[in-house]
PDB file of C-alpha atoms (C1' of nucleotides) in Angstrom:
ATOM      1  CA  UNK A  18     -85.947  78.900  77.134  1.00  0.00           C
ATOM      2  CA  UNK A  19     -87.155  80.515  80.152  1.00  0.00           C
ATOM      3  CA  UNK A  20     -90.753  81.307  80.288  1.00  0.00           C
ATOM      4  CA  UNK A  21     -90.479  83.652  83.227  1.00  0.00           C
ATOM      5  CA  UNK A  22     -88.435  86.749  83.889  1.00  0.00           C
ATOM      6  CA  UNK A  23     -87.752  89.391  86.481  1.00  0.00           C
ATOM      7  CA  UNK A  24     -87.516  92.973  85.182  1.00  0.00           C
ATOM      8  CA  UNK A  25     -86.253  95.718  87.468  1.00  0.00           C
ATOM      9  CA  UNK A  26     -87.540  99.229  87.276  1.00  0.00           C
ATOM     10  CA  UNK A  27     -87.028 102.118  89.585  1.00  0.00           C
ATOM     11  CA  UNK A  28     -90.492 103.297  90.551  1.00  0.00           C
ATOM     12  CA  UNK A  29     -89.340 106.882  90.298  1.00  0.00           C
ATOM     13  CA  UNK A  30     -88.725 106.208  86.679  1.00  0.00           C
ATOM     14  CA  UNK A  31     -91.531 103.920  85.785  1.00  0.00           C
ATOM     15  CA  UNK A  32     -93.512 102.121  88.425  1.00  0.00           C
ATOM     16  CA  UNK A  33     -95.862  99.210  88.040  1.00  0.00           C
ATOM     17  CA  UNK A  34     -98.666 101.651  88.620  1.00  0.00           C
ATOM     18  CA  UNK A  35     -97.380 103.759  85.741  1.00  0.00           C
ATOM     19  CA  UNK A  36     -97.579 100.676  83.559  1.00  0.00           C
ATOM     20  CA  UNK A  37    -101.205 100.161  84.525  1.00  0.00           C
ATOM     21  CA  UNK A  38    -101.899 103.747  83.599  1.00  0.00           C
ATOM     22  CA  UNK A  39    -100.049 103.618  80.305  1.00  0.00           C
ATOM     23  CA  UNK A  40    -101.919 103.374  77.009  1.00  0.00           C
ATOM     24  CA  UNK A  41    -103.196  99.840  76.672  1.00  0.00           C
ATOM     25  CA  UNK A  42    -101.455  99.106  79.962  1.00  0.00           C
ATOM     26  CA  UNK A  43     -98.329  98.569  77.884  1.00  0.00           C
ATOM     27  CA  UNK A  44     -94.902 100.055  77.469  1.00  0.00           C
ATOM     28  CA  UNK A  45     -91.699  99.378  75.577  1.00  0.00           C
ATOM     29  CA  UNK A  46     -89.043  98.225  78.035  1.00  0.00           C
ATOM     30  CA  UNK A  47     -86.517 100.747  76.838  1.00  0.00           C
ATOM     31  CA  UNK A  48     -83.333 102.016  78.350  1.00  0.00           C
ATOM     32  CA  UNK A  49     -81.590  98.716  78.927  1.00  0.00           C
ATOM     33  CA  UNK A  50     -77.911  99.457  78.371  1.00  0.00           C
ATOM     34  CA  UNK A  51     -76.198  96.355  79.646  1.00  0.00           C
ATOM     35  CA  UNK A  52     -75.170  93.651  77.210  1.00  0.00           C
ATOM     36  CA  UNK A  53     -76.165  90.677  79.237  1.00  0.00           C
ATOM     37  CA  UNK A  54     -79.629  92.078  79.883  1.00  0.00           C
ATOM     38  CA  UNK A  55     -79.927  93.133  76.259  1.00  0.00           C
ATOM     39  CA  UNK A  56     -79.075  89.668  75.049  1.00  0.00           C
ATOM     40  CA  UNK A  57     -81.863  88.193  77.107  1.00  0.00           C
ATOM     41  CA  UNK A  58     -84.295  90.730  75.651  1.00  0.00           C
ATOM     42  CA  UNK A  59     -83.021  90.184  72.136  1.00  0.00           C
ATOM     43  CA  UNK A  60     -82.697  86.415  72.128  1.00  0.00           C
ATOM     44  CA  UNK A  61     -84.788  84.811  74.805  1.00  0.00           C
ATOM     45  CA  UNK A  62     -87.716  86.918  75.948  1.00  0.00           C
ATOM     46  CA  UNK A  63     -90.703  85.684  73.989  1.00  0.00           C
ATOM     47  CA  UNK A  64     -94.324  86.557  73.461  1.00  0.00           C
ATOM     48  CA  UNK A  65     -96.408  85.378  76.374  1.00  0.00           C
ATOM     49  CA  UNK A  66     -93.548  85.090  78.841  1.00  0.00           C
ATOM     50  CA  UNK A  67     -94.380  86.059  82.411  1.00  0.00           C
ATOM     51  CA  UNK A  68     -92.621  88.979  84.083  1.00  0.00           C
ATOM     52  CA  UNK A  69     -92.079  89.751  87.761  1.00  0.00           C
ATOM     53  CA  UNK A  70     -92.145  93.561  87.948  1.00  0.00           C
ATOM     54  CA  UNK A  71     -89.594  94.454  90.586  1.00  0.00           C
ATOM     55  CA  UNK A  72     -89.068  97.927  92.031  1.00  0.00           C
ATOM     56  CA  UNK A  73     -85.374  98.528  92.591  1.00  0.00           C
ATOM     57  CA  UNK A  74     -83.861 101.447  94.387  1.00  0.00           C
ATOM     58  CA  UNK A  75     -87.146 101.868  96.151  1.00  0.00           C
ATOM     59  CA  UNK A  76     -88.198 102.188  99.723  1.00  0.00           C
ATOM     60  CA  UNK A  77     -88.592  99.390 100.172  1.00  0.00           C
ATOM     61  CA  UNK A  78     -87.495  97.465  97.116  1.00  0.00           C
ATOM     62  CA  UNK A  79     -89.777  94.616  96.133  1.00  0.00           C
ATOM     63  CA  UNK A  80     -92.188  92.966  93.722  1.00  0.00           C
ATOM     64  CA  UNK A  81     -94.893  95.378  92.632  1.00  0.00           C
ATOM     65  CA  UNK A  82     -96.699  93.474  89.940  1.00  0.00           C
ATOM     66  CA  UNK A  83     -96.977  90.808  87.283  1.00  0.00           C
ATOM     67  CA  UNK A  84     -96.708  91.579  83.585  1.00  0.00           C
ATOM     68  CA  UNK A  85     -96.590  89.682  80.332  1.00  0.00           C
ATOM     69  CA  UNK A  86     -94.503  90.093  77.189  1.00  0.00           C
ATOM     70  CA  UNK A  87     -96.719  91.130  74.298  1.00  0.00           C
ATOM     71  CA  UNK A  88     -94.099  92.062  71.726  1.00  0.00           C
ATOM     72  CA  UNK A  89     -90.708  90.521  71.238  1.00  0.00           C
ATOM     73  CA  UNK A  90     -87.409  92.236  70.550  1.00  0.00           C
ATOM     74  CA  UNK A  91     -87.420  95.341  68.395  1.00  0.00           C
ATOM     75  CA  UNK A  92     -85.152  98.410  68.351  1.00  0.00           C
ATOM     76  CA  UNK A  93     -85.262 100.628  71.412  1.00  0.00           C
ATOM     77  CA  UNK A  94     -86.172 104.050  69.977  1.00  0.00           C
ATOM     78  CA  UNK A  95     -84.547 105.938  72.815  1.00  0.00           C
ATOM     79  CA  UNK A  96     -81.074 105.041  71.556  1.00  0.00           C
ATOM     80  CA  UNK A  97     -81.555 107.335  68.565  1.00  0.00           C
ATOM     81  CA  UNK A  98     -83.068 110.307  70.351  1.00  0.00           C
ATOM     82  CA  UNK A  99     -80.497 112.853  71.602  1.00  0.00           C
ATOM     83  CA  UNK A 100     -83.010 114.094  74.094  1.00  0.00           C
ATOM     84  CA  UNK A 101     -83.240 110.774  75.808  1.00  0.00           C
ATOM     85  CA  UNK A 102     -81.124 109.840  78.709  1.00  0.00           C
ATOM     86  CA  UNK A 103     -80.290 106.624  77.039  1.00  0.00           C
ATOM     87  CA  UNK A 104     -79.320 108.150  73.735  1.00  0.00           C
ATOM     88  CA  UNK A 105     -76.474 106.242  72.120  1.00  0.00           C
ATOM     89  CA  UNK A 106     -74.815 108.190  69.323  1.00  0.00           C
ATOM     90  CA  UNK A 107     -72.792 105.168  68.399  1.00  0.00           C
ATOM     91  CA  UNK A 108     -75.755 103.056  67.560  1.00  0.00           C
ATOM     92  CA  UNK A 109     -76.318 102.613  63.829  1.00  0.00           C
ATOM     93  CA  UNK A 110     -79.971 102.780  62.814  1.00  0.00           C
ATOM     94  CA  UNK A 111     -79.246 100.063  60.312  1.00  0.00           C
ATOM     95  CA  UNK A 112     -77.921  97.810  63.012  1.00  0.00           C
ATOM     96  CA  UNK A 113     -79.335  99.000  66.329  1.00  0.00           C
ATOM     97  CA  UNK A 114     -77.332  98.123  69.371  1.00  0.00           C
ATOM     98  CA  UNK A 115     -80.180  98.216  71.859  1.00  0.00           C
ATOM     99  CA  UNK A 116     -83.520  96.508  71.820  1.00  0.00           C
ATOM    100  CA  UNK A 117     -86.670  96.524  73.870  1.00  0.00           C
ATOM    101  CA  UNK A 118     -89.670  94.266  74.262  1.00  0.00           C
ATOM    102  CA  UNK A 119     -93.192  95.432  75.040  1.00  0.00           C
ATOM    103  CA  UNK A 120     -94.847  94.372  78.270  1.00  0.00           C
ATOM    104  CA  UNK A 121     -98.433  94.605  79.453  1.00  0.00           C
ATOM    105  CA  UNK A 122     -99.680  94.846  83.018  1.00  0.00           C
ATOM    106  CA  UNK A 123    -101.395  91.706  84.259  1.00  0.00           C
ATOM    107  CA  UNK A 124    -101.885  92.094  88.003  1.00  0.00           C
ATOM    108  CA  UNK A 125    -100.603  94.305  90.802  1.00  0.00           C
ATOM    109  CA  UNK A 126     -98.955  92.840  93.871  1.00  0.00           C
ATOM    110  CA  UNK A 127    -100.444  94.582  96.862  1.00  0.00           C
ATOM    111  CA  UNK A 128     -98.928  94.893  99.201  1.00  0.00           C
ATOM    112  CA  UNK A 129     -95.615  94.475  97.514  1.00  0.00           C
ATOM    113  CA  UNK A 130     -93.416  91.529  98.398  1.00  0.00           C
ATOM    114  CA  UNK A 131     -90.380  93.177  99.892  1.00  0.00           C
ATOM    115  CA  UNK A 132     -86.798  92.208  99.299  1.00  0.00           C
ATOM    116  CA  UNK A 133     -86.165  91.334 102.959  1.00  0.00           C
ATOM    117  CA  UNK A 134     -88.967  88.783 102.934  1.00  0.00           C
ATOM    118  CA  UNK A 135     -87.612  87.313  99.737  1.00  0.00           C
ATOM    119  CA  UNK A 136     -84.172  86.969 101.261  1.00  0.00           C
ATOM    120  CA  UNK A 137     -85.641  85.099 104.175  1.00  0.00           C
ATOM    121  CA  UNK A 138     -87.438  82.608 101.971  1.00  0.00           C
ATOM    122  CA  UNK A 139     -85.201  79.601 101.480  1.00  0.00           C
ATOM    123  CA  UNK A 140     -87.306  78.478  98.548  1.00  0.00           C
ATOM    124  CA  UNK A 141     -85.968  81.414  96.618  1.00  0.00           C
ATOM    125  CA  UNK A 142     -82.381  80.348  96.988  1.00  0.00           C
ATOM    126  CA  UNK A 143     -80.583  80.699  93.734  1.00  0.00           C
ATOM    127  CA  UNK A 144     -82.738  83.517  92.425  1.00  0.00           C
ATOM    128  CA  UNK A 145     -80.417  85.865  90.548  1.00  0.00           C
ATOM    129  CA  UNK A 146     -81.916  88.917  92.191  1.00  0.00           C
ATOM    130  CA  UNK A 147     -80.807  87.677  95.586  1.00  0.00           C
ATOM    131  CA  UNK A 148     -77.232  86.912  94.643  1.00  0.00           C
ATOM    132  CA  UNK A 149     -74.775  89.196  96.388  1.00  0.00           C
ATOM    133  CA  UNK A 150     -73.706  91.910  94.041  1.00  0.00           C
ATOM    134  CA  UNK A 151     -76.309  91.108  91.428  1.00  0.00           C
ATOM    135  CA  UNK A 152     -77.181  94.073  89.262  1.00  0.00           C
ATOM    136  CA  UNK A 153     -78.685  92.400  86.238  1.00  0.00           C
ATOM    137  CA  UNK A 154     -81.913  94.228  85.448  1.00  0.00           C
ATOM    138  CA  UNK A 155     -83.424  91.509  83.266  1.00  0.00           C
ATOM    139  CA  UNK A 156     -82.944  87.898  84.189  1.00  0.00           C
ATOM    140  CA  UNK A 157     -84.711  84.544  83.990  1.00  0.00           C
ATOM    141  CA  UNK A 158     -86.768  83.067  86.781  1.00  0.00           C
ATOM    142  CA  UNK A 159     -87.335  79.337  87.170  1.00  0.00           C
ATOM    143  CA  UNK A 160     -90.898  77.994  87.281  1.00  0.00           C
ATOM    144  CA  UNK A 161     -90.332  77.046  90.910  1.00  0.00           C
ATOM    145  CA  UNK A 162     -89.204  80.518  91.883  1.00  0.00           C
ATOM    146  CA  UNK A 163     -92.039  82.042  89.882  1.00  0.00           C
ATOM    147  CA  UNK A 164     -94.591  80.006  91.793  1.00  0.00           C
ATOM    148  CA  UNK A 165     -93.008  80.810  95.119  1.00  0.00           C
ATOM    149  CA  UNK A 166     -93.010  84.536  94.458  1.00  0.00           C
ATOM    150  CA  UNK A 167     -96.670  84.420  93.406  1.00  0.00           C
ATOM    151  CA  UNK A 168     -97.403  82.545  96.568  1.00  0.00           C
ATOM    152  CA  UNK A 169     -95.689  85.211  98.628  1.00  0.00           C
ATOM    153  CA  UNK A 170     -97.719  87.789  96.755  1.00  0.00           C
ATOM    154  CA  UNK A 171    -100.883  86.043  97.883  1.00  0.00           C
ATOM    155  CA  UNK A 172    -102.085  84.700  94.570  1.00  0.00           C
ATOM    156  CA  UNK A 173    -103.992  81.460  94.725  1.00  0.00           C
ATOM    157  CA  UNK A 174    -104.081  81.267  90.963  1.00  0.00           C
ATOM    158  CA  UNK A 175    -101.427  82.352  88.498  1.00  0.00           C
ATOM    159  CA  UNK A 176    -102.694  85.537  86.818  1.00  0.00           C
ATOM    160  CA  UNK A 177    -100.218  85.069  84.028  1.00  0.00           C
ATOM    161  CA  UNK A 178    -101.527  81.582  83.275  1.00  0.00           C
ATOM    162  CA  UNK A 179    -105.008  83.048  83.115  1.00  0.00           C
ATOM    163  CA  UNK A 180    -103.804  85.685  80.718  1.00  0.00           C
ATOM    164  CA  UNK A 181    -102.344  83.009  78.473  1.00  0.00           C
ATOM    165  CA  UNK A 182    -105.583  81.066  78.482  1.00  0.00           C
ATOM    166  CA  UNK A 183    -107.587  84.145  77.725  1.00  0.00           C
ATOM    167  CA  UNK A 184    -105.385  84.784  74.747  1.00  0.00           C
ATOM    168  CA  UNK A 185    -105.552  81.265  73.507  1.00  0.00           C
ATOM    169  CA  UNK A 186    -102.005  80.357  74.285  1.00  0.00           C
ATOM    170  CA  UNK A 187    -101.031  76.907  75.227  1.00  0.00           C
ATOM    171  CA  UNK A 188    -100.624  76.581  78.910  1.00  0.00           C
ATOM    172  CA  UNK A 189    -100.485  72.874  78.696  1.00  0.00           C
ATOM    173  CA  UNK A 190     -96.908  72.846  77.669  1.00  0.00           C
ATOM    174  CA  UNK A 191     -95.552  72.201  81.008  1.00  0.00           C
ATOM    175  CA  UNK A 192     -92.661  74.092  82.246  1.00  0.00           C
ATOM    176  CA  UNK A 193     -91.402  71.008  83.618  1.00  0.00           C
ATOM    177  CA  UNK A 194     -88.252  71.484  85.113  1.00  0.00           C
ATOM    178  CA  UNK A 195     -86.397  73.027  82.481  1.00  0.00           C
ATOM    179  CA  UNK A 196     -83.827  75.032  83.988  1.00  0.00           C
ATOM    180  CA  UNK A 197     -83.684  77.786  81.810  1.00  0.00           C
ATOM    181  CA  UNK A 198     -82.424  80.616  83.360  1.00  0.00           C
ATOM    182  CA  UNK A 199     -79.816  79.206  85.400  1.00  0.00           C
ATOM    183  CA  UNK A 200     -78.022  77.787  82.507  1.00  0.00           C
ATOM    184  CA  UNK A 201     -77.584  81.146  81.013  1.00  0.00           C
ATOM    185  CA  UNK A 202     -76.383  82.936  84.013  1.00  0.00           C
ATOM    186  CA  UNK A 203     -72.805  82.913  84.922  1.00  0.00           C
ATOM    187  CA  UNK A 204     -72.001  80.697  87.745  1.00  0.00           C
ATOM    188  CA  UNK A 205     -69.219  82.795  88.959  1.00  0.00           C
ATOM    189  CA  UNK A 206     -67.548  85.992  88.270  1.00  0.00           C
ATOM    190  CA  UNK A 207     -65.006  84.693  85.977  1.00  0.00           C
ATOM    191  CA  UNK A 208     -67.647  83.163  83.901  1.00  0.00           C
ATOM    192  CA  UNK A 209     -69.564  86.317  84.000  1.00  0.00           C
ATOM    193  CA  UNK A 210     -66.747  88.019  82.260  1.00  0.00           C
ATOM    194  CA  UNK A 211     -66.679  85.429  79.614  1.00  0.00           C
ATOM    195  CA  UNK A 212     -70.368  85.750  79.096  1.00  0.00           C
ATOM    196  CA  UNK A 213     -70.130  89.408  78.688  1.00  0.00           C
ATOM    197  CA  UNK A 214     -67.342  89.379  76.281  1.00  0.00           C
ATOM    198  CA  UNK A 215     -69.137  86.807  74.312  1.00  0.00           C
ATOM    199  CA  UNK A 216     -72.110  89.017  74.266  1.00  0.00           C
ATOM    200  CA  UNK A 217     -70.341  91.932  72.789  1.00  0.00           C
ATOM    201  CA  UNK A 218     -69.667  90.545  69.429  1.00  0.00           C
ATOM    202  CA  UNK A 219     -73.260  90.189  68.853  1.00  0.00           C
ATOM    203  CA  UNK A 220     -73.918  93.731  69.272  1.00  0.00           C
ATOM    204  CA  UNK A 221     -71.462  94.927  66.881  1.00  0.00           C
ATOM    205  CA  UNK A 222     -71.217  98.143  68.521  1.00  0.00           C
ATOM    206  CA  UNK A 223     -69.479  99.590  71.313  1.00  0.00           C
ATOM    207  CA  UNK A 224     -70.937 100.531  74.509  1.00  0.00           C
ATOM    208  CA  UNK A 225     -68.839 103.372  75.092  1.00  0.00           C
ATOM    209  CA  UNK A 226     -71.063 106.161  74.974  1.00  0.00           C
ATOM    210  CA  UNK A 227     -73.657 104.421  76.738  1.00  0.00           C
ATOM    211  CA  UNK A 228     -72.055 105.076  79.911  1.00  0.00           C
ATOM    212  CA  UNK A 229     -71.877 108.689  79.395  1.00  0.00           C
ATOM    213  CA  UNK A 230     -75.435 108.660  78.697  1.00  0.00           C
ATOM    214  CA  UNK A 231     -76.419 107.038  81.755  1.00  0.00           C
ATOM    215  CA  UNK A 232     -74.862 109.679  83.761  1.00  0.00           C
ATOM    216  CA  UNK A 233     -76.598 112.303  81.887  1.00  0.00           C
ATOM    217  CA  UNK A 234     -79.821 110.832  82.568  1.00  0.00           C
ATOM    218  CA  UNK A 235     -79.299 110.659  86.050  1.00  0.00           C
ATOM    219  CA  UNK A 236     -78.903 114.160  86.617  1.00  0.00           C
ATOM    220  CA  UNK A 237     -82.190 114.809  85.410  1.00  0.00           C
ATOM    221  CA  UNK A 238     -83.917 112.802  87.884  1.00  0.00           C
ATOM    222  CA  UNK A 239     -81.826 113.085  90.838  1.00  0.00           C
ATOM    223  CA  UNK A 240     -80.114 115.919  92.017  1.00  0.00           C
ATOM    224  CA  UNK A 241     -77.636 114.417  94.019  1.00  0.00           C
ATOM    225  CA  UNK A 242     -74.690 113.304  93.022  1.00  0.00           C
ATOM    226  CA  UNK A 243     -73.950 110.927  91.018  1.00  0.00           C
ATOM    227  CA  UNK A 244     -76.318 109.140  91.947  1.00  0.00           C
ATOM    228  CA  UNK A 245     -78.061 106.826  90.508  1.00  0.00           C
ATOM    229  CA  UNK A 246     -80.588 106.604  88.405  1.00  0.00           C
ATOM    230  CA  UNK A 247     -83.268 104.473  88.474  1.00  0.00           C
ATOM    231  CA  UNK A 248     -82.902 101.220  87.534  1.00  0.00           C
ATOM    232  CA  UNK A 249     -85.150 100.912  84.955  1.00  0.00           C
ATOM    233  CA  UNK A 250     -84.988 101.982  81.822  1.00  0.00           C
ATOM    234  CA  UNK A 251     -88.132 102.737  80.932  1.00  0.00           C
ATOM    235  CA  UNK A 252     -89.302 105.997  80.880  1.00  0.00           C
ATOM    236  CA  UNK A 253     -89.661 106.956  78.080  1.00  0.00           C
ATOM    237  CA  UNK A 254     -91.522 107.696  75.723  1.00  0.00           C
ATOM    238  CA  UNK A 255     -94.642 107.389  76.697  1.00  0.00           C
ATOM    239  CA  UNK A 256     -95.329 109.297  79.356  1.00  0.00           C
ATOM    240  CA  UNK A 257     -98.400 108.470  80.704  1.00  0.00           C
ATOM    241  CA  UNK A 258     -97.109 109.142  83.994  1.00  0.00           C
ATOM    242  CA  UNK A 259     -94.901 111.524  85.560  1.00  0.00           C
ATOM    243  CA  UNK A 260     -92.009 109.838  84.418  1.00  0.00           C
ATOM    244  CA  UNK A 261     -88.540 110.311  85.361  1.00  0.00           C
ATOM    245  CA  UNK A 262     -85.856 108.769  83.665  1.00  0.00           C
ATOM    246  CA  UNK A 263     -83.873 106.015  84.431  1.00  0.00           C
ATOM    247  CA  UNK A 264     -80.990 104.354  83.457  1.00  0.00           C
ATOM    248  CA  UNK A 265     -80.237 101.349  82.423  1.00  0.00           C
ATOM    249  CA  UNK A 266     -82.072  98.867  83.422  1.00  0.00           C
ATOM    250  CA  UNK A 267     -84.788  98.524  81.486  1.00  0.00           C
ATOM    251  CA  UNK A 268     -87.106 100.679  82.142  1.00  0.00           C
TER     252      UNK A 268
ATOM    253  C1'  DG B   8     -75.397 109.352 102.489  1.00  0.00           C
ATOM    254  C1'  DC B   9     -72.440 105.392 102.373  1.00  0.00           C
ATOM    255  C1'  DC B  10     -70.399 101.862 100.259  1.00  0.00           C
ATOM    256  C1'  DA B  11     -69.776  96.925  98.226  1.00  0.00           C
ATOM    257  C1'  DA B  12     -69.938  94.883  94.038  1.00  0.00           C
ATOM    258  C1'  DC B  13     -69.677  95.492  89.476  1.00  0.00           C
ATOM    259  C1'  DG B  14     -69.002  97.030  84.421  1.00  0.00           C
ATOM    260  C1'  DT B  15     -66.544  99.942  81.281  1.00  0.00           C
ATOM    261  C1'  DT B  16     -62.680 102.590  79.652  1.00  0.00           C
ATOM    262  C1'  DG B  17     -58.263 103.297  78.317  1.00  0.00           C
ATOM    263  C1'  DG B  18     -53.171 103.239  79.142  1.00  0.00           C
ATOM    264  C1'  DC B  19     -49.576 100.296  78.537  1.00  0.00           C
TER     265       DC B  19
ATOM    266  C1'  DG C  24     -54.388  91.165  77.352  1.00  0.00           C
ATOM    267  C1'  DC C  25     -53.763  93.114  81.929  1.00  0.00           C
ATOM    268  C1'  DC C  26     -55.255  96.136  85.148  1.00  0.00           C
ATOM    269  C1'  DA C  27     -55.979 100.719  87.492  1.00  0.00           C
ATOM    270  C1'  DA C  28     -59.174 104.236  87.547  1.00  0.00           C
ATOM    271  C1'  DC C  29     -63.611 105.605  87.228  1.00  0.00           C
ATOM    272  C1'  DG C  30     -68.695 105.447  86.979  1.00  0.00           C
ATOM    273  C1'  DT C  31     -72.916 102.893  88.030  1.00  0.00           C
ATOM    274  C1'  DT C  32     -76.209  99.879  90.585  1.00  0.00           C
ATOM    275  C1'  DG C  33     -78.820  99.462  94.293  1.00  0.00           C
ATOM    276  C1'  DG C  34     -79.232  97.841  99.129  1.00  0.00           C
ATOM    277  C1'  DC C  35     -78.900  99.543 103.590  1.00  0.00           C
TER     278       DC C  35
END
DNA sequence: GCCAACGTTGGC
DNA sequence: GCCAACGTTGGC
């Protein structure tokens, strides 16, 4: 199991700064409406896992902070609220389709590590975020890539490791070279399809409406066209910040 | 604003 | 089950 993850969030929806300003510096990573991302949240993201907080659809896009998972998979409340952009009328409260995890801010990355710099770093080869066409808003990060990104961010010590120690979690268990993430990601497109279809059964529900939803949301935040919405899904509920809404991604 | 790469939907 | 159309993601 991966111990590290990369979560995308559109800063217009929910920035790393918004997370720091949220109650308890925490927020439920809601709004994820993609099966592959949901499956990671539901099955693999565990308490104490480290999170690279990435700002997508930003100017410029890049790593804005480090967070930690403080609560594992539980139902995403926004799927049941008609007022939410990510409302999913098809989701059965007795068998929720969408889940969220709760994350807590650990350390900001200032200045941010921009996407261009990441693309130029050969040590980050293989990182899902950098794969052409990648849109997965929640994906695993290998220990090697995690260390390299922290290095680029200027950290001399891993703030996440410190957090674990402070909370009495075992940091001794070495990440060794487990190659977590990679194994779960599709190697190619064709496999991606297989992965997705495999994922569906688990959900038991259909995504159909989800899509509609996403578009709805968008309008709220952007005026333009179809635009996009933020990548994240987060918004939500809490609104400690100015919040906009986002789409799918996870906050 | 444009557009490449995707994911989802729905006809057949 | 295939695949065309459509909508979204997200970088540029």
